[in-house]
PDB file of C-alpha atoms in Angstrom:
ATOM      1  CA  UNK A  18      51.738 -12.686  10.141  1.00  0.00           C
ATOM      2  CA  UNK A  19      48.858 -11.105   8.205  1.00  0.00           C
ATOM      3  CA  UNK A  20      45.881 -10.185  10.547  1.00  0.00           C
ATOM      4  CA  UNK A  21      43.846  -8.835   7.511  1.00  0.00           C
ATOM      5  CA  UNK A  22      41.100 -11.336   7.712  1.00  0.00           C
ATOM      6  CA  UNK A  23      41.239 -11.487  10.651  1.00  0.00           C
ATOM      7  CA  UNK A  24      40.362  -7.700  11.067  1.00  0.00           C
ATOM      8  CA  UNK A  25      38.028  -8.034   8.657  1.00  0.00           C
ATOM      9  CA  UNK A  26      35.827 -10.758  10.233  1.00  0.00           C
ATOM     10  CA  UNK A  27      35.849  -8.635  13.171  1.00  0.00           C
ATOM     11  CA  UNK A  28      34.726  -4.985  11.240  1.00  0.00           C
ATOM     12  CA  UNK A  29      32.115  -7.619   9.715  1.00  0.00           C
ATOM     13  CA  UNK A  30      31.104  -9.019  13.035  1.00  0.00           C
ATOM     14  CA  UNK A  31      30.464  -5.577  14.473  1.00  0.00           C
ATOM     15  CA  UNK A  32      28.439  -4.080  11.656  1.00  0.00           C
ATOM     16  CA  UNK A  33      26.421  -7.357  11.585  1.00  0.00           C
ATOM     17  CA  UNK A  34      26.058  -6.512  15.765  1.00  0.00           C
ATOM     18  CA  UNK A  35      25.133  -3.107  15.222  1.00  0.00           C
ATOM     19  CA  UNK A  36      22.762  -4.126  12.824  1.00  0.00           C
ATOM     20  CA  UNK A  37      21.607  -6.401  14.836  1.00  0.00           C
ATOM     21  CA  UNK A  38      21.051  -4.059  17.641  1.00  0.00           C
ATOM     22  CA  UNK A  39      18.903  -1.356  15.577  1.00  0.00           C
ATOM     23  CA  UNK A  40      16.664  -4.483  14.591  1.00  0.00           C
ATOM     24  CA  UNK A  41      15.954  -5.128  18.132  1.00  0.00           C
ATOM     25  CA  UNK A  42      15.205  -1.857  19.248  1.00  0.00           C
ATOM     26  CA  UNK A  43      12.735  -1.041  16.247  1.00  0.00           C
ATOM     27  CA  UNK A  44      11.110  -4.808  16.998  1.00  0.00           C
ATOM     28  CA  UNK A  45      11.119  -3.719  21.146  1.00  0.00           C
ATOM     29  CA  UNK A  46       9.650  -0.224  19.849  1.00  0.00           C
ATOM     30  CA  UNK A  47       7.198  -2.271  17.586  1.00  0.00           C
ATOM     31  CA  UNK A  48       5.920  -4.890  20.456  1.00  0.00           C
ATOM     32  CA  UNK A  49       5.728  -1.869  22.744  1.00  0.00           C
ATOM     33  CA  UNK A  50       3.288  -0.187  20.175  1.00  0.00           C
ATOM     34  CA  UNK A  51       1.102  -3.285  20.460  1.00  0.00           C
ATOM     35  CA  UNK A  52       1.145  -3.639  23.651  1.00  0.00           C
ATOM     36  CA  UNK A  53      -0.575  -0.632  23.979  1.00  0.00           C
ATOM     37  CA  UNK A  54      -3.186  -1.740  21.778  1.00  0.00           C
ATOM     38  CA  UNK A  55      -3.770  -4.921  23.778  1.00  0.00           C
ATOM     39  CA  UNK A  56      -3.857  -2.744  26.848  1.00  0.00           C
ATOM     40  CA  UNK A  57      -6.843  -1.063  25.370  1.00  0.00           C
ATOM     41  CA  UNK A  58      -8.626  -4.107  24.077  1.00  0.00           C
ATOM     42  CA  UNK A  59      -7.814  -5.552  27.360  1.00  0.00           C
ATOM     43  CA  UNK A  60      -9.164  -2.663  29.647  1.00  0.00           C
ATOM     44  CA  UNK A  61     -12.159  -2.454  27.479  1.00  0.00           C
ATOM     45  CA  UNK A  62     -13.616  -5.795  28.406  1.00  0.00           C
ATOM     46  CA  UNK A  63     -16.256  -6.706  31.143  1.00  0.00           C
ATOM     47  CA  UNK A  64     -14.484  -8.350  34.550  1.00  0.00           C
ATOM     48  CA  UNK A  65     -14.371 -11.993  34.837  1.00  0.00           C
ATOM     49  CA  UNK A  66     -16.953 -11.767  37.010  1.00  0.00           C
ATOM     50  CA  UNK A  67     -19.483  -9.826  34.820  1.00  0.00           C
ATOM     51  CA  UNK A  68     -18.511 -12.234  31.750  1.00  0.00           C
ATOM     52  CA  UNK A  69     -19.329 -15.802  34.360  1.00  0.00           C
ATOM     53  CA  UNK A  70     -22.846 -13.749  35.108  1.00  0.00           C
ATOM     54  CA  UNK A  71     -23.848 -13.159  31.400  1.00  0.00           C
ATOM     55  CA  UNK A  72     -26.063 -15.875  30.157  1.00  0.00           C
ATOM     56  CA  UNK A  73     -24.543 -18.374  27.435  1.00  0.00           C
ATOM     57  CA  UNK A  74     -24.900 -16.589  23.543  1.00  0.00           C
ATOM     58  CA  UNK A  75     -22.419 -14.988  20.756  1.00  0.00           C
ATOM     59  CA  UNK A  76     -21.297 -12.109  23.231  1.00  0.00           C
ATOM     60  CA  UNK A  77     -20.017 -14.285  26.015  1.00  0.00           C
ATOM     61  CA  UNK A  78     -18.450 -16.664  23.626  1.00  0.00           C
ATOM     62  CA  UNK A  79     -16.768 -13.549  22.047  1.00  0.00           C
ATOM     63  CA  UNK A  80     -15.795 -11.894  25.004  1.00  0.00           C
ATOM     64  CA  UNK A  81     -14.558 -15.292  26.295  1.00  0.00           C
ATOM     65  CA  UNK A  82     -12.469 -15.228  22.766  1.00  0.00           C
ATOM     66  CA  UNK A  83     -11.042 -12.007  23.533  1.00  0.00           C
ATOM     67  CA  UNK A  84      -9.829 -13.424  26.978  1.00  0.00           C
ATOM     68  CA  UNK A  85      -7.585 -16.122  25.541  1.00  0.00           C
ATOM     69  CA  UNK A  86      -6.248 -13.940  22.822  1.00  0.00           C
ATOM     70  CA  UNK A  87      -5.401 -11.233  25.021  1.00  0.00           C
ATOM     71  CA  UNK A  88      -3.750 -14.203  26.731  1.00  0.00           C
ATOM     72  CA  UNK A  89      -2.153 -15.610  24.227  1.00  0.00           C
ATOM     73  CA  UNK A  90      -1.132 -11.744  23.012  1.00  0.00           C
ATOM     74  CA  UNK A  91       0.596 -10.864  26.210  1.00  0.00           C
ATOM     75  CA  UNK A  92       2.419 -14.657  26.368  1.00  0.00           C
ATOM     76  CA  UNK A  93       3.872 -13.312  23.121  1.00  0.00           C
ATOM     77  CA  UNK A  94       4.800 -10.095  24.259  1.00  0.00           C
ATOM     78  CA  UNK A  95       6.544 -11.250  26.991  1.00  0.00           C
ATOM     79  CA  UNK A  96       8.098 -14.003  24.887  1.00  0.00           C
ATOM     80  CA  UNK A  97       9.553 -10.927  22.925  1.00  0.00           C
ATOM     81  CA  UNK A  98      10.520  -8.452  26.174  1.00  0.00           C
ATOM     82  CA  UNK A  99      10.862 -11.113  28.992  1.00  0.00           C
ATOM     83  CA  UNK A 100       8.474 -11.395  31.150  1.00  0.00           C
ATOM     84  CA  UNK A 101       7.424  -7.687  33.217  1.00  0.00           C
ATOM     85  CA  UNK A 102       9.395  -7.605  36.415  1.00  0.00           C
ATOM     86  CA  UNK A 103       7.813  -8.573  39.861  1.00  0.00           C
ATOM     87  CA  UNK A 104       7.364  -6.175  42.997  1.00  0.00           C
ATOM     88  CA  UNK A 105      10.936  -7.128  43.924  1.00  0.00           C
ATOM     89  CA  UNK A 106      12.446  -6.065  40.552  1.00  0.00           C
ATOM     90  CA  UNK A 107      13.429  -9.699  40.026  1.00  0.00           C
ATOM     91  CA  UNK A 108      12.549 -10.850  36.388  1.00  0.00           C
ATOM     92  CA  UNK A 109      11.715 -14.942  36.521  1.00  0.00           C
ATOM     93  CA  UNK A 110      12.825 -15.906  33.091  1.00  0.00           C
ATOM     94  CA  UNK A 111      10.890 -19.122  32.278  1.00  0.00           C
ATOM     95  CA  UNK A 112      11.753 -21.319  29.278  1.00  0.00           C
ATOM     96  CA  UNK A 113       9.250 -19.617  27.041  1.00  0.00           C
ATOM     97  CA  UNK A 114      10.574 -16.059  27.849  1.00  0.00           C
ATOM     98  CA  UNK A 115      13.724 -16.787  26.360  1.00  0.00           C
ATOM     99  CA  UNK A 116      12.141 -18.210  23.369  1.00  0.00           C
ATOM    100  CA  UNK A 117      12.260 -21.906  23.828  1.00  0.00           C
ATOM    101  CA  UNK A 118       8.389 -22.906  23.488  1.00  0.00           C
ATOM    102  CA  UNK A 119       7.389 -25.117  20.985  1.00  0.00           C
ATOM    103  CA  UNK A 120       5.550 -21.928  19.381  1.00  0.00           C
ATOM    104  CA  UNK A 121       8.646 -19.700  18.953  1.00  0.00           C
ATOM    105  CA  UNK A 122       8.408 -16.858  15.943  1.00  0.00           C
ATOM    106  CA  UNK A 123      11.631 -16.391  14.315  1.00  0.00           C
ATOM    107  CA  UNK A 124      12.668 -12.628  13.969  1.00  0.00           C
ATOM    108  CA  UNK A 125      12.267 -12.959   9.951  1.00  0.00           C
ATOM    109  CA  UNK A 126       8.230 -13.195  10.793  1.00  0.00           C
ATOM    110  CA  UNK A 127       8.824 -10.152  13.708  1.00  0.00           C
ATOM    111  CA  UNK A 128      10.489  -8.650  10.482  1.00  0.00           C
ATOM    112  CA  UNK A 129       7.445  -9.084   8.123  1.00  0.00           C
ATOM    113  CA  UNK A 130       5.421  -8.060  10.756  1.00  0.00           C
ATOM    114  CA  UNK A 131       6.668  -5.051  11.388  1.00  0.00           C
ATOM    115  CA  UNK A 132       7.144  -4.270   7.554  1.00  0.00           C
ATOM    116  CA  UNK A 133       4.677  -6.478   5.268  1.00  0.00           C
ATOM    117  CA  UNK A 134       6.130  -7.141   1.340  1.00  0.00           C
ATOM    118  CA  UNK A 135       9.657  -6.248   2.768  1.00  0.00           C
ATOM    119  CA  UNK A 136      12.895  -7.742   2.812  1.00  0.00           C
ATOM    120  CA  UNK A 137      15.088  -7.927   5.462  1.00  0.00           C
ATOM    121  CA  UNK A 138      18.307 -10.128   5.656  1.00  0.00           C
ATOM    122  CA  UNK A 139      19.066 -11.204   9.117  1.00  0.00           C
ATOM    123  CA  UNK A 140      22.413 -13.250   8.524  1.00  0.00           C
TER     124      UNK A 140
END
């Protein structure tokens, strides 16, 4: 019997993985960059408190803006990473962590993220 295609799918299979794997790391490296940048934004603002004493105008409505999209900013990263481990070390994986919300990006947009105007194959 002739295992050549056979072999082949497999050398295929494993490029395709490795592939794979470098696209992961450079979109884990990526999120991790952003994160940082969300940190800062994050850090920057008033306390919850401060923001509930502020009377109502544009800045509390802004600041109350930056709340949810730091909110929604971290949901994503953690979407992407899984969600940041507890005191125990245990990790509790929720449905949206592993990427089955309603709102899930597919790695092509990641991709174009990460690299605007550039093609990437991902099959």
């Amino acid at each position: 019997m002739d295992y050549s295609a056979k072999i082949n799918a497999l050398q295929k299979a494993i490029q395709t993985l490795r592939d794979i794997k470098e696209m992961l790391y450079a979109t884990e490296q990526r999120v991790l960059e952003l994160e940082k940048e969300v940190c800062a934004i994050d850090d920057a603002l008033p306390d919850d408190a401060h923001t509930r004493a502020m009377p109502d105008g544009a800045e509390k409505e802004q600041i109350l803006h930056l709340y949810d999209l730091a909110d929604t900013a971290y949901r994503l990263i953690d979407e992407v990473l899984g969600p940041p481990d507890d005191e125990n070390g245990n990790t509790a994986y929720t449905p949206e962590a592993r990427g089955n919300a309603p709102s899930e990006i597919s790695l092509e947009e990641i991709l174009r993220q990460m690299n605007p105007g550039g093609k990437y194959h991902t099959s």
